[in-house]
Amino acid sequence: MRTRRGNLVILASVLCILIFMALGSLSYLSSTDAGTTAHLVRELQATALAESIAVTVEARVNSGPWIKRFWLEEALAAATQPEAGVTPLVAFSRESGHFPSVGEGLAPLDWGYAGIVKDVSSSSRIYRIYVEVLLAGERYTFSWDKRYEESLMGAMNRDATVMDKRIEETPAAATDPNDQLIDVIKQKSKEPAPDSVEDKYKDVLGKLEGDEEAVRGATTVATEPDGIPPLAEQPVQPKPKGKKGGRR
Amino acid sequence: MRSRTPGFTFVEVLVTVAIVSAFLLVLGQLFFGTQRQAVGTEARFTAALLAQMVVERLKSELTLDPGLLRRLDPAGTGRWTASGRVADAAAGARVSPFFEHLFARGGNDLYAPGNRLSVSPEAFRDWQVDVVVTDDEPPATAGANTQLLRELVKRVQVTVARDTSSFTLHARLLAPVENLSMPALDRLFENFESTRLEAAYEEFYEAVADNPHFVPGGIDPAARDLLADCYIVLGAINTEAYLSDGQTIAGNTVLTTSRPTSALSTWVRTLSTPEYYQHSVFKKELAQINTMRVTTLFDAFKKISPVLKHLLDQQDEMLPRVQSIGEALTTSRDRIAALNAETMELIRAYRAARTTAADPMQATTAQVAMTGSLDQIRARVAAFAEITQRQGDELSTALELITVVKFLDDFFNRQTCRKVFDRLKEYPARFTGLLDEIERPLRDFLDQSDGPTPYERVIASQRFVEVTKLRQLDLGRADPPALSRIQRLAEATATTMRPLSTYLKTSDVHDYTALAARNARFLSALQEMKLLARRYDRVVRAYDAGGTIREMLVLYQTVRAEIELESGGVMAQIQSKIGTLGDQMDLASALDGIEPPAAP
């Protein structure tokens, strides 16, 4: 009888273990599946939101002269910029009101964003946008380098974007390490393929690029008059006797 | 005695079956629940991917065909909607017309190998997709740019649904300039228009605040503005000369981040040599450099346009006054010359009579003659005094004008400044020439079979369209050879890049009237550049030898010297000797030593 009771316990235990393993596996697979999909959906939404901000920035900066870019004007208005060697920048967030229309379709309390727009090279008219999107507890960080370049007829930029997208915990506001990383990536991406025409002439192309940048960034200092100041003419009348010459 | 048998008792089997049944029941429910969830998850996954694909497809199509949005919404309502299924049920596996242009690559057969890259028919065929593209809502701070920003940014809302599953993705697109309405386009041109005159002065006066030429309370503000005009124009043209040709003509300072190794014009010569030009990358660079040159030139013009116009308008206003002063001065000069000649004759007669008076036989007659000559000389001295008084008064009312005219004369006749300003006369011809120089490498780039990537060809084709638009606006008519080339490009890309082909075929580059109407403000600026260059040429001639202003200034110096008694003329000598105009009592003694001045 003891043996039979032992059989029952063993049998029940094995069955329970098998069934619980099956349940656990199913639960894990389904939750992973659902989680992955939810993550993908969030990432798409975060990307769309960040790109919406970038597009809005691009439209605003390209619809006027470079000197009137909004982050420079805001920095000037805040009287903190530009000092020598200080990069003009402006920080924005969902609360700052820079881009009030983005984020449509998202639950009101479920999302937020913060970021920075700043010059990378004022002379080359390249600017960088960092956007950090917080969506349902997940943080997504994006960055773009864009070049301002209006055409003769005011056409908008084309092919002037370099984008970096990461999902990490590094706040976008901590721009220094991100800047360094992006600069290295850009530098690497510019290196020509071995044995290509660009590789053969890389010195020439490098000089040309530098010269183009110098021309793009040229500013002029107002020409000032030199020589004798154009003093006003004096009344014309006969000179008094003994006072020849007068003012000349 | 009953024997013991191994195995399960009936009760054990019952309990086991009960446990297994219960667990199987739970497991089954969980399994079916999970399956249902998996189906839902898959549907959401598919929906999200499909929505993203639609957005990306719209973006890529807009890259190839910058005029797409304008064609989708020709009435300019600011809203475009479309909806449909990936595949029509009635059409079996064939893609629906709605998706044909979004997804079809090698044809509209979903099972065609070319289409497998973009659409997996099994995954997407039953999905309903609704797309809404609307204008954006800019922030309240956009001000006058509200309409422009509204049209520049498009909201895209893609809703993907099947059965009870649905997913909506919101995105934004940057609309190329081809899609803007006329009011928005006008606003864009306004934003890039030249500096306002007041702003130009403000900037200039701030820069020269400590310069004695422009201290407040010095010369008349209107005259001061005119002088500022000259230096603003000089600075802008000089900068353009530096950026284009590598050297300034007159010495203003151009700040650059680094000193260019070569000027743009030197680069053009270098890259045009066969060693470089044979490679597509240098054709592209050559087009880019020439674009920078033409942009630099046009920017310089835009900067000086209001200032130059002010300068030329003021010159035109001054000219009648200058002519009037010149006429009065001519009359005075001629009258004074006549008085000088007549008086010299009278002095000679007086001296002859005085010599004769030494002879007692002729003393009486000579005395009469001397008195007569003195009377006549006295009358001429009085006439001279009247002329100088009147002319002096007239000139006193025109002192500001004469100051400005003298300054401008000095400015335009200084070789360095004149060379800079004369560069302006070449602007229209250089603009046309540079556009031709952009077109040539672009054309050769597109003709080159090896080297350019497909994407580079897309960009080069679009640039070719833009340059052709500019060239046509500059020419004032269509350019048939360039248009034929665009048509050939459209045909060549009809199967491989259909959106680009559509753009090349339908762009307003083919309709000069529509092109000119759409770019009326740019055209107006272009015409102003030509007009101002011609006006400048006409105005500056007035400062050349024999020109109206140069002649007036010569006259002014002559008459001024007469009035100030510094000319050495006969009347001036007499007037100097007798002192003030009222003091003519010692006229006879004043005539001693009076001689006509030596010819210059």
PDB file of N, CA, C and O in Angstrom, chain A residues 25 32 79 94 102 116 162:
ATOM      1  N   SER A  25       6.371  28.194 -19.883  1.00  0.00           N
ATOM      2  CA  SER A  25       6.923  28.458 -21.221  1.00  0.00           C
ATOM      3  C   SER A  25       5.950  29.280 -22.046  1.00  0.00           C
ATOM      4  O   SER A  25       6.326  30.252 -22.716  1.00  0.00           O
ATOM      5  N   THR A  32       6.794  37.710 -23.843  1.00  0.00           N
ATOM      6  CA  THR A  32       7.922  38.230 -24.621  1.00  0.00           C
ATOM      7  C   THR A  32       7.431  38.747 -25.959  1.00  0.00           C
ATOM      8  O   THR A  32       7.823  39.825 -26.429  1.00  0.00           O
ATOM      9  N   ALA A  79      20.199  86.699 -23.260  1.00  0.00           N
ATOM     10  CA  ALA A  79      21.431  87.433 -22.899  1.00  0.00           C
ATOM     11  C   ALA A  79      22.520  86.531 -22.366  1.00  0.00           C
ATOM     12  O   ALA A  79      23.321  86.933 -21.547  1.00  0.00           O
ATOM     13  N   ARG A  94       8.658  69.349 -23.681  1.00  0.00           N
ATOM     14  CA  ARG A  94       7.210  69.364 -23.945  1.00  0.00           C
ATOM     15  C   ARG A  94       6.576  70.595 -23.302  1.00  0.00           C
ATOM     16  O   ARG A  94       5.635  71.168 -23.825  1.00  0.00           O
ATOM     17  N   VAL A 102       3.186  68.680 -31.706  1.00  0.00           N
ATOM     18  CA  VAL A 102       3.630  67.293 -31.847  1.00  0.00           C
ATOM     19  C   VAL A 102       3.039  66.434 -30.729  1.00  0.00           C
ATOM     20  O   VAL A 102       2.603  66.943 -29.701  1.00  0.00           O
ATOM     21  N   ILE A 116      17.791  69.568 -27.351  1.00  0.00           N
ATOM     22  CA  ILE A 116      18.642  70.744 -27.548  1.00  0.00           C
ATOM     23  C   ILE A 116      18.833  70.945 -29.045  1.00  0.00           C
ATOM     24  O   ILE A 116      18.983  69.970 -29.791  1.00  0.00           O
ATOM     25  N   VAL A 162      22.076  63.872 -41.287  1.00  0.00           N
ATOM     26  CA  VAL A 162      22.747  62.685 -40.763  1.00  0.00           C
ATOM     27  C   VAL A 162      22.025  62.363 -39.470  1.00  0.00           C
ATOM     28  O   VAL A 162      21.844  63.230 -38.632  1.00  0.00           O
TER      29      VAL A 162
END
